[in-house]
Short mmCIF file of C-alpha atoms in Angstrom, two decimals:
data_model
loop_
_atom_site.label_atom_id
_atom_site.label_comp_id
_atom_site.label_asym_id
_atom_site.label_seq_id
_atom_site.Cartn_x
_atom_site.Cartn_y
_atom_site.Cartn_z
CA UNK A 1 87.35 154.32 29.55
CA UNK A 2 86.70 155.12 33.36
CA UNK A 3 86.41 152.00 34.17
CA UNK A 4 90.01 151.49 32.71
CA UNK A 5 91.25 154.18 34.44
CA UNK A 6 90.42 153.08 37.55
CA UNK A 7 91.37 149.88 36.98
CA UNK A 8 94.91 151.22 36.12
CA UNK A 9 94.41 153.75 39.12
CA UNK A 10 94.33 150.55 41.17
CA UNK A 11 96.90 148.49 39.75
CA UNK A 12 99.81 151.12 39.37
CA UNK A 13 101.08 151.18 43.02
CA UNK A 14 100.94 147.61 43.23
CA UNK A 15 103.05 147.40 39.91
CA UNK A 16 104.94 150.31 41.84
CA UNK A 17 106.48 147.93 44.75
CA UNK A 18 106.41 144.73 42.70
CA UNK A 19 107.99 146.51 39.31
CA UNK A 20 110.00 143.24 38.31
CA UNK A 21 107.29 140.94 39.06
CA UNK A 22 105.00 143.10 37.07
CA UNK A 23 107.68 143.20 34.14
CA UNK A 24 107.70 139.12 34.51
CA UNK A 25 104.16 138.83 34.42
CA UNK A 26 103.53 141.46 31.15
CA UNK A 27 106.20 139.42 29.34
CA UNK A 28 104.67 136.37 30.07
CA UNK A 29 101.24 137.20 28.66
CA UNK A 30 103.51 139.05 25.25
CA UNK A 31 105.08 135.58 25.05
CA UNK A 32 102.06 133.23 25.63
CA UNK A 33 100.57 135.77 22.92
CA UNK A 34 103.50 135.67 20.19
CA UNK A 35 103.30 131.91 20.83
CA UNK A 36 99.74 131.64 19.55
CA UNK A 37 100.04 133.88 16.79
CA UNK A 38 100.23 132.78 13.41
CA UNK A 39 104.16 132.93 11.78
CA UNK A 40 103.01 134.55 8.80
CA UNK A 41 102.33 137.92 10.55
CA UNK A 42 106.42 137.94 10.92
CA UNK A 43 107.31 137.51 7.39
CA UNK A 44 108.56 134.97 5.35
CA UNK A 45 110.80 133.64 8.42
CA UNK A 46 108.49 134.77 10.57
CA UNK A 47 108.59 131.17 12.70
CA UNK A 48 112.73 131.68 13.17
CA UNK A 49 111.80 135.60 14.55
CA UNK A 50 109.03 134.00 16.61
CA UNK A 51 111.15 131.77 18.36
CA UNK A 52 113.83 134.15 19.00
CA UNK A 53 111.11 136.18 20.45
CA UNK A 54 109.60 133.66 22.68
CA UNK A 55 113.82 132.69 24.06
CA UNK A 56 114.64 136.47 24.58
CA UNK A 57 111.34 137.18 26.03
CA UNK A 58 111.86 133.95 28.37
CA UNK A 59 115.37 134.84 29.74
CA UNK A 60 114.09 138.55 30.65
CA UNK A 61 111.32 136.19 32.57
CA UNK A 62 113.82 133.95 34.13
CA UNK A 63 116.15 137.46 35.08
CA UNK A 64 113.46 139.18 36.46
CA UNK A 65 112.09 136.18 38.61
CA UNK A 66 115.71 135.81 39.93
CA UNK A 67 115.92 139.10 40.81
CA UNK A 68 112.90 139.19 42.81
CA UNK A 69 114.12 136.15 44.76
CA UNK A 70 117.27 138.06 45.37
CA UNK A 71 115.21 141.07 46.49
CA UNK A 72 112.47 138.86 48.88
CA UNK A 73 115.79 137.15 50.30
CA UNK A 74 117.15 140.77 50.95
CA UNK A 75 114.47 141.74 52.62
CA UNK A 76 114.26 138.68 54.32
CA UNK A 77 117.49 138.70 55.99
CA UNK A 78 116.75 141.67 58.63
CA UNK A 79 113.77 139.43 59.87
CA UNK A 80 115.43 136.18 60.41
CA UNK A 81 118.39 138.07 62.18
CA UNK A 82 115.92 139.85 64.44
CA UNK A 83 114.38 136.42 65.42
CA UNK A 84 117.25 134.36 65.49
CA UNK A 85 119.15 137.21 68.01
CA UNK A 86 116.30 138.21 69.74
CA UNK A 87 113.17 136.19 70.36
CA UNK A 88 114.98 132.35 69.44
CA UNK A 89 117.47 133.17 72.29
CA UNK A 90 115.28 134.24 74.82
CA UNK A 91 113.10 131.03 74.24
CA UNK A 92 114.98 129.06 76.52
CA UNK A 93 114.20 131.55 79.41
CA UNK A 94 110.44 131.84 78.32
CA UNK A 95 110.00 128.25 78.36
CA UNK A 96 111.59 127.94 81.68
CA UNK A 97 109.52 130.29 83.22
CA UNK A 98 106.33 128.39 81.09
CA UNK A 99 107.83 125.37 83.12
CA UNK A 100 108.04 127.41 86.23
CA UNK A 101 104.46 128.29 86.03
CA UNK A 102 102.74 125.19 85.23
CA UNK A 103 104.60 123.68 88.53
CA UNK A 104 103.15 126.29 90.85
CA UNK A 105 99.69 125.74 88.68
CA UNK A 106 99.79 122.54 89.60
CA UNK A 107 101.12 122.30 93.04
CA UNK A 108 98.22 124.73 93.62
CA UNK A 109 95.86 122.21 92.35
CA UNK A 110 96.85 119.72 94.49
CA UNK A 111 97.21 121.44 97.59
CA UNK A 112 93.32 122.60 96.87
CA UNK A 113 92.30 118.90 95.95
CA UNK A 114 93.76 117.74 99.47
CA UNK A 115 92.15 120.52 101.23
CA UNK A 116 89.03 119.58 100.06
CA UNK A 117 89.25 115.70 101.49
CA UNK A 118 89.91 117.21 104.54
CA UNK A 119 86.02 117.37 105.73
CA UNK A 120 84.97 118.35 108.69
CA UNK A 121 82.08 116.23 110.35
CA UNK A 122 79.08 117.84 112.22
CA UNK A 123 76.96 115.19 113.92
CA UNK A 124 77.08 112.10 115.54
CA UNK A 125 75.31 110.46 112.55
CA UNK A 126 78.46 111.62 110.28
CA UNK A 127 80.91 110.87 112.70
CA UNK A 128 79.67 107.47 113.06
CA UNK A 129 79.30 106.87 109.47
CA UNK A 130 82.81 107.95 109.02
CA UNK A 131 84.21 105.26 111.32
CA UNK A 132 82.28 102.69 109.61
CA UNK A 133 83.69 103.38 106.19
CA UNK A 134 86.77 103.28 107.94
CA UNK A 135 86.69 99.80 109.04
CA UNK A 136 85.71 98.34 106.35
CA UNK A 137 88.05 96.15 104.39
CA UNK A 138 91.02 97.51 106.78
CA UNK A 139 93.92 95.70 106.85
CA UNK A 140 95.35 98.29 109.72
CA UNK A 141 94.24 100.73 112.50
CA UNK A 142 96.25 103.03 114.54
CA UNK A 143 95.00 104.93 117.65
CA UNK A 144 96.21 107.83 120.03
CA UNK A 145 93.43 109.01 122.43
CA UNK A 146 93.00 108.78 125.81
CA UNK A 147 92.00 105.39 127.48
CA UNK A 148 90.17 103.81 123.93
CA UNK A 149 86.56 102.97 125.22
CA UNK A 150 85.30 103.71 122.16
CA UNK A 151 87.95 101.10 120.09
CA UNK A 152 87.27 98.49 122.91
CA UNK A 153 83.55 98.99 122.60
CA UNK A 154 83.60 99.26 118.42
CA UNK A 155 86.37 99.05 116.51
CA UNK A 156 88.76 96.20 117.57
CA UNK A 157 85.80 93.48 118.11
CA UNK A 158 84.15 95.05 114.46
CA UNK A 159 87.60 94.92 112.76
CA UNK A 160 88.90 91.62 114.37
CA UNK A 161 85.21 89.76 113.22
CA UNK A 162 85.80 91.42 109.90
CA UNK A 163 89.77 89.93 108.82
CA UNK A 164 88.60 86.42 110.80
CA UNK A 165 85.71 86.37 108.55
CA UNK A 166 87.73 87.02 105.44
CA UNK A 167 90.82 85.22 106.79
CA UNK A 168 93.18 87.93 106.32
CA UNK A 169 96.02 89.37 108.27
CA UNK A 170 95.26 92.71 110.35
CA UNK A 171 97.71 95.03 112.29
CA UNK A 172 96.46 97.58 114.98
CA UNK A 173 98.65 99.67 116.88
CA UNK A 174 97.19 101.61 120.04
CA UNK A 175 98.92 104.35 122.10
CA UNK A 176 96.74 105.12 125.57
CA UNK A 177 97.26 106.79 128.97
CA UNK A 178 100.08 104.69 131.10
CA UNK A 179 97.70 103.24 133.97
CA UNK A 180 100.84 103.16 136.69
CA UNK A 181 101.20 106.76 135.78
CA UNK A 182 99.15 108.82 138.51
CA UNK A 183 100.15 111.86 136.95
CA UNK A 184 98.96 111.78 134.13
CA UNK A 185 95.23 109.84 135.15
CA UNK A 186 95.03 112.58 137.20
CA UNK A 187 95.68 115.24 134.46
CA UNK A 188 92.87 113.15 132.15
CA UNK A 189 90.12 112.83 134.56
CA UNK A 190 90.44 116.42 135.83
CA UNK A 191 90.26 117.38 132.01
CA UNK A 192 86.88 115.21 131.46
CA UNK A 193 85.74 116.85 134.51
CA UNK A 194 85.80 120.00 133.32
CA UNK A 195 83.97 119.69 129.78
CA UNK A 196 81.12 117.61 132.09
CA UNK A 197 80.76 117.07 135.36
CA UNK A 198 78.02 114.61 135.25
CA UNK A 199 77.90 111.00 134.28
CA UNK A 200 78.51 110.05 130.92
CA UNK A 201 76.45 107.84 129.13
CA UNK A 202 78.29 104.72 130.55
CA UNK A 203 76.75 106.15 133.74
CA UNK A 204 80.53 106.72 135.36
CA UNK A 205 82.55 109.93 136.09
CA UNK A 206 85.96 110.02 135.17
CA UNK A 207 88.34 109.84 138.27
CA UNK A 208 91.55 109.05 137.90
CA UNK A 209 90.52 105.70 139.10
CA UNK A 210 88.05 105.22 136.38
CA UNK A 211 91.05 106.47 133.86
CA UNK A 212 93.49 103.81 135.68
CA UNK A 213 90.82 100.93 134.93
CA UNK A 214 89.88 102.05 131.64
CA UNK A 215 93.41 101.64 130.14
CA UNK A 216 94.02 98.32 131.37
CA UNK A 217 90.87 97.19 130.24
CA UNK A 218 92.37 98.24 126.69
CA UNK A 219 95.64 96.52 127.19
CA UNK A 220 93.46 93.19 128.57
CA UNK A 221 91.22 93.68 125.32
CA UNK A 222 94.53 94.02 123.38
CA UNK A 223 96.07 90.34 124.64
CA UNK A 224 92.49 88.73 124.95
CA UNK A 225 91.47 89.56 121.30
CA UNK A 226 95.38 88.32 120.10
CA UNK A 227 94.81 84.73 122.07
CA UNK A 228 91.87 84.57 119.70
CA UNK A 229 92.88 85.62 116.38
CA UNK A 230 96.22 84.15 115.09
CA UNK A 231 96.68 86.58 112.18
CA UNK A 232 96.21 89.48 114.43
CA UNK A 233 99.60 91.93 115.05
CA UNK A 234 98.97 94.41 117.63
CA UNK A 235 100.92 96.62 119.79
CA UNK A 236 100.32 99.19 122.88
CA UNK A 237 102.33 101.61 123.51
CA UNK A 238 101.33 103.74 126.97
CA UNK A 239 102.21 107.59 126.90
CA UNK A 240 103.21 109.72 130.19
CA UNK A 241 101.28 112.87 128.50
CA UNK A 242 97.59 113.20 127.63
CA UNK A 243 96.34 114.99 124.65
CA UNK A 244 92.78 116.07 124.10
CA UNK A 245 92.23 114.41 120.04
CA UNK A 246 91.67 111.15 119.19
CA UNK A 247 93.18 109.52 115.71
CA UNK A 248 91.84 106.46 114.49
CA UNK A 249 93.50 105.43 111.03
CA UNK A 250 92.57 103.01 108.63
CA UNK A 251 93.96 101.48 105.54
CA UNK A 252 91.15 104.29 103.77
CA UNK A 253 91.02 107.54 106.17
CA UNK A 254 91.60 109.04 109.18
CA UNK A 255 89.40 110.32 111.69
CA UNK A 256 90.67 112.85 114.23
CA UNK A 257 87.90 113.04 117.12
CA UNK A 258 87.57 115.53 120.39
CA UNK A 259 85.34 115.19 123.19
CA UNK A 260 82.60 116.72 121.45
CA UNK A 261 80.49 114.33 119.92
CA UNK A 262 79.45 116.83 117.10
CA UNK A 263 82.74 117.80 115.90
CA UNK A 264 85.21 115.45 114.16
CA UNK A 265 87.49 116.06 110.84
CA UNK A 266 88.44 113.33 108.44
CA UNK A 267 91.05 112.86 105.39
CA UNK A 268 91.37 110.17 103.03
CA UNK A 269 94.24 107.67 102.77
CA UNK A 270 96.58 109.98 99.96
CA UNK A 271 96.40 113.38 100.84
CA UNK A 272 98.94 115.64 103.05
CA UNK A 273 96.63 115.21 105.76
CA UNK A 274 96.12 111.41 106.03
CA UNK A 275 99.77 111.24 105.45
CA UNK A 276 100.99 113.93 107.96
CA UNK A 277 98.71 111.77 110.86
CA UNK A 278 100.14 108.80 110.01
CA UNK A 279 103.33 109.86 110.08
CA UNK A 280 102.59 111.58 113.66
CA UNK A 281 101.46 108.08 114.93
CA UNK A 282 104.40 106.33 114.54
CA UNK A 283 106.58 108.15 115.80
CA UNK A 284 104.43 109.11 118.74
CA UNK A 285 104.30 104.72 119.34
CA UNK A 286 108.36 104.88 119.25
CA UNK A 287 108.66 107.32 121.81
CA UNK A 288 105.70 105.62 124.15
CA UNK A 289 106.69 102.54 126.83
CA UNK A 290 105.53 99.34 125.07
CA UNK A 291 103.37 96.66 126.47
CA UNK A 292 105.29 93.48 125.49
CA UNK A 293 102.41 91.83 123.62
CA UNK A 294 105.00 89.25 122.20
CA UNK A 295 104.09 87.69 125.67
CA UNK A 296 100.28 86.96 124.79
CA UNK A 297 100.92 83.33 125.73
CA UNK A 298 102.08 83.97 128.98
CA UNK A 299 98.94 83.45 130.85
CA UNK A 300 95.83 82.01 128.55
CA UNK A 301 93.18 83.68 128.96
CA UNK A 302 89.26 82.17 129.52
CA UNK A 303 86.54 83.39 127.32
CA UNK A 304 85.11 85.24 130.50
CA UNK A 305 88.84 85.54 132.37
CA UNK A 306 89.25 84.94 135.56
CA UNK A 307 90.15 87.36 138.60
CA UNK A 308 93.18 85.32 138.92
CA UNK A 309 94.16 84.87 135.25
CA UNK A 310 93.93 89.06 135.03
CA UNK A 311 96.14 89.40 137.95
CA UNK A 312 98.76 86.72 136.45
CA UNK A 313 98.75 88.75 133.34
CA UNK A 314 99.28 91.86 134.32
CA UNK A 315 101.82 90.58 136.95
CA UNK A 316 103.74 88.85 133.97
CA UNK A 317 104.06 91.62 131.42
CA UNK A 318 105.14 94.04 134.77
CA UNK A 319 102.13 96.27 135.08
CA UNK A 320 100.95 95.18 138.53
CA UNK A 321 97.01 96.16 139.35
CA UNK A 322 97.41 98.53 142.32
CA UNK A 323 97.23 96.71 145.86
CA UNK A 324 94.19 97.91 146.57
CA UNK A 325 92.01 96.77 144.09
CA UNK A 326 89.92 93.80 145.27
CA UNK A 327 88.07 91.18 143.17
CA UNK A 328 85.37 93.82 142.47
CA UNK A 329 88.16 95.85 140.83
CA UNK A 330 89.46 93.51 138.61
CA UNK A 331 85.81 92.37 137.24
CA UNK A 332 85.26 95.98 136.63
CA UNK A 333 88.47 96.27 134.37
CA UNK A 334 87.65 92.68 132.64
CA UNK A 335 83.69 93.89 132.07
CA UNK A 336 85.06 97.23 130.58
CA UNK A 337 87.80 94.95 128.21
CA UNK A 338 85.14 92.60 126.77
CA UNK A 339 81.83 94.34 126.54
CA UNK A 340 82.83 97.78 126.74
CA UNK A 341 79.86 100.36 126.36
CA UNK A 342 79.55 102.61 123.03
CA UNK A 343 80.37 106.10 124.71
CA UNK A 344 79.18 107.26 121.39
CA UNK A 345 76.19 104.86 120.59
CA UNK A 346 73.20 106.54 118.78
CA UNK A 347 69.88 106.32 120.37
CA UNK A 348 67.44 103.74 118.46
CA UNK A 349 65.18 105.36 116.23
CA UNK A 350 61.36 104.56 117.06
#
């Protein structure tokens, strides 16, 4: 009997809140039981009572059920109001501010991801290995330095070899120091000067003679190298200001150089970086006084060009050699524009 008890001890608040349901569910069993039972325990028409047992007891079933769908939608109704004036209508906002959020989430990830290509190089071994992955495959280059020793020297004859050998089209574009400009090769070679007084490794100091030679050497290099190569499109511009980087841009990454040989950065092609330089370049070209390359027939020029071919060019595309320079002069410039030094070569391992 304890057991009971508790059992009933149990049950009663439960049949408390849920009365009707407990009504339907008592009535149910007392009709599933008077359905089993035998008619004879109800008299002679004890089948007729039956059944009007079972019907009654089934419409009290069928009330109470109703009612406690009634009483579930009742309760119900507060809810859905709450949720359908307060939470539903602020869902718009909330998922506006969701949308909100993931932008800024992942403009932050991309603004990391490009900071992270931007790497900055810290030897001559990296810097040089840079450069090469650069050139390879190129279709393009674009360079703003100072007088481009280092493109004469590497990267024009490297890229040129590279499309002839592949038979593809290549377009350079070069901005350098304007060599009739004594201004500014005087502004250059007094900035050399003062990082290094001594020689560099071409075994020269810079001058603003040296500066004057080394920039026509580029433009010869520039009309010697499109004689040779008929799918090559390239352009000088020459600038009246110096600036102390160097950018070299390929099809693949950038490279932004100073005069030390340890330092460089680099970006690849993509991020803000690459695209920010590029962008820099070519406007930098539109605003610099062009060297009319369009003229590259003008004067042919010999596989080892003459002093007086060099003089006819340069007289042709109006950017006279200065009076004073002799024959000596104008070998210098034509050495320097065809087998420029590496001011950057590594030393050979042993």
């Amino acid at each position: 009997m304890g057991r009971v008890g508790a059992a009933l001890r149990r049950i009663a608040p439960w049949a408390a809140q849920n009365a009707d349901g407990a009504i339907a569910l008592g009535l149910a069993i007392t009709v599933g039981i008077l359905g089993i039972m035998p008619d004879e325990i109800f008299g002679k028409d004890g089948q007729e009572i039956q059944n009007q047992l079972v019907s009654a007891a089934t419409l009290v079933i069928l009330a109470l059920v109703a009612t406690a769908l009634l009483r579930d939608r009742l309760r119900q109704a507060p809810v859905e109001a709450t949720i359908t004036s307060g939470a539903l209508s602020e869902l718009p906002v909330r998922l506006a501010r969701l949308e909100q959020i993931e932008t800024l989430v992942t403009g932050t990830r991309r603004a990391l991801d490009e900071l992270q290509l931007v790497r900055v190089l810290a030897s001559p071994l990296e810097i040089a290995q840079a450069h090469s992955d650069a050139r390879a495959g190129t279709t393009r280059w674009s360079f703003k330095g100072g007088t481009g020793t280092f493109l004469r020297a590497v990267t024009l004859p490297e890229c040129v070899a590279a499309a002839r050998k592949d038979k593809r089209h290549l377009t350079v574009r070069i901005e350098i120091i304007d060599p009739t400009n004594n201004e500014v090769c005087e502004a250059y070679a007094h900035y050399r000067r003062s990082l290094a007084d001594a020689p560099d490794v071409t075994g020269e100091t810079w001058t603003p003679d040296r500066v004057r030679k080394e920039s026509y050497a580029t433009i010869l290099a520039a009309f010697w190298h499109r004689q040779r190569y008929g799918l090559l499109d390239i352009g000088v511009g020459l600038s009246s200001t110096m600036t102390t980087f160097r950018w070299d841009l390929s099809a693949a990454r950038v490279i932004m150089t100073i005069e030390d040989p340890n330092r460089a950065m680099t970006a690849l092609a993509g991020t803000f970086y690459y695209e920010s330089c590029d962008t820099e370049l070519r406007l930098s070209l539109e605003q610099a006084r062009r060297v009319p390359l369009e003229s590259y027939k003008l004067v042919p020029l010999s596989d080892e060009p003459t002093v007086e071919e060099v003089q006819e060019l340069f007289r042709g595309v109006e950017l006279p050699l200065p009076r004073t320079y002799n024959d000596r002069d104008i070998v210098d410039i034509t050495r320097k524009a065809l087998r420029a030094k590496d001011p950057y070569e590594l030393p050979q391992r042993t």
